[in-house]
């Protein structure tokens, strides 16, 4: 596991979100909540402004794949 997570750690972020929010179906998650939840991960340490739509889409897609 990385010492700290960055926006580029899409797969690891998705894995942690699966563990942190097991009751959530990521297909219906809005990007505002997704962004907030990524920032709340204990290991996350990156500029919040870098979490744009493309990276959030990638995280959501990875989360959907992990949840299935």
Coordinates of C-alpha atoms in Angstrom, one line a residue:
X1 CA 0.0 0.0 0.0
X2 CA 1.3 3.4 -0.8
X3 CA 2.5 5.6 2.0
X4 CA 0.2 8.3 0.8
X5 CA -2.5 8.2 -2.0
X6 CA -2.5 10.6 -4.9
X7 CA -5.2 11.2 -7.5
X8 CA -3.1 8.9 -9.9
X9 CA -3.6 5.9 -7.5
X10 CA -7.0 5.2 -9.0
X11 CA -7.1 1.5 -8.3
X12 CA -6.0 1.8 -4.7
X13 CA -8.4 4.6 -4.1
X14 CA -11.2 2.4 -5.5
X15 CA -10.2 -0.5 -3.3
X16 CA -10.3 1.7 -0.2
X17 CA -13.7 3.2 -1.1
X18 CA -15.1 -0.4 -1.5
X19 CA -13.9 -1.1 2.1
X20 CA -15.0 2.3 3.5
X21 CA -18.4 2.5 1.8
X22 CA -19.6 -1.2 1.2
X23 CA -23.2 -0.2 1.2
X24 CA -22.9 2.3 -1.7
X25 CA -23.5 1.4 -5.3
X26 CA -20.9 3.5 -7.1
X27 CA -23.0 3.6 -10.3
X28 CA -25.3 6.1 -8.6
X29 CA -22.7 8.3 -6.8
X30 CA -22.4 11.9 -7.7
X31 CA -18.9 13.4 -8.2
X32 CA -19.3 15.9 -5.3
X33 CA -19.7 13.0 -2.8
X34 CA -17.0 10.9 -4.5
X35 CA -14.6 13.9 -4.4
X36 CA -15.4 14.4 -0.7
X37 CA -15.0 10.7 0.2
X38 CA -11.6 10.5 -1.6
X39 CA -10.3 13.5 0.3
X40 CA -11.5 11.8 3.6
X41 CA -9.5 8.7 3.1
X42 CA -6.8 8.6 5.8
X43 CA -3.9 7.9 3.4
X44 CA -5.0 10.5 0.8
X45 CA -2.5 13.4 0.5
X46 CA -2.9 15.3 -2.8
X47 CA -4.1 18.7 -3.9
X48 CA -8.0 18.6 -3.8
X49 CA -8.1 20.9 -6.9
X50 CA -6.4 18.1 -9.0
X51 CA -9.5 15.8 -8.5
X52 CA -11.3 16.8 -11.7
X53 CA -14.0 15.0 -13.6
X54 CA -11.7 12.7 -15.6
X55 CA -9.9 11.3 -12.5
X56 CA -13.3 11.0 -10.7
X57 CA -14.7 9.1 -13.6
X58 CA -11.7 6.7 -13.5
X59 CA -12.1 6.2 -9.8
X60 CA -15.8 5.6 -10.2
X61 CA -15.2 3.1 -13.0
X62 CA -12.6 1.2 -11.0
X63 CA -14.9 1.2 -8.0
X64 CA -17.7 -0.3 -10.1
X65 CA -15.4 -3.0 -11.4
X66 CA -14.2 -3.8 -7.8
X67 CA -17.7 -3.9 -6.5
X68 CA -19.0 -6.4 -9.1

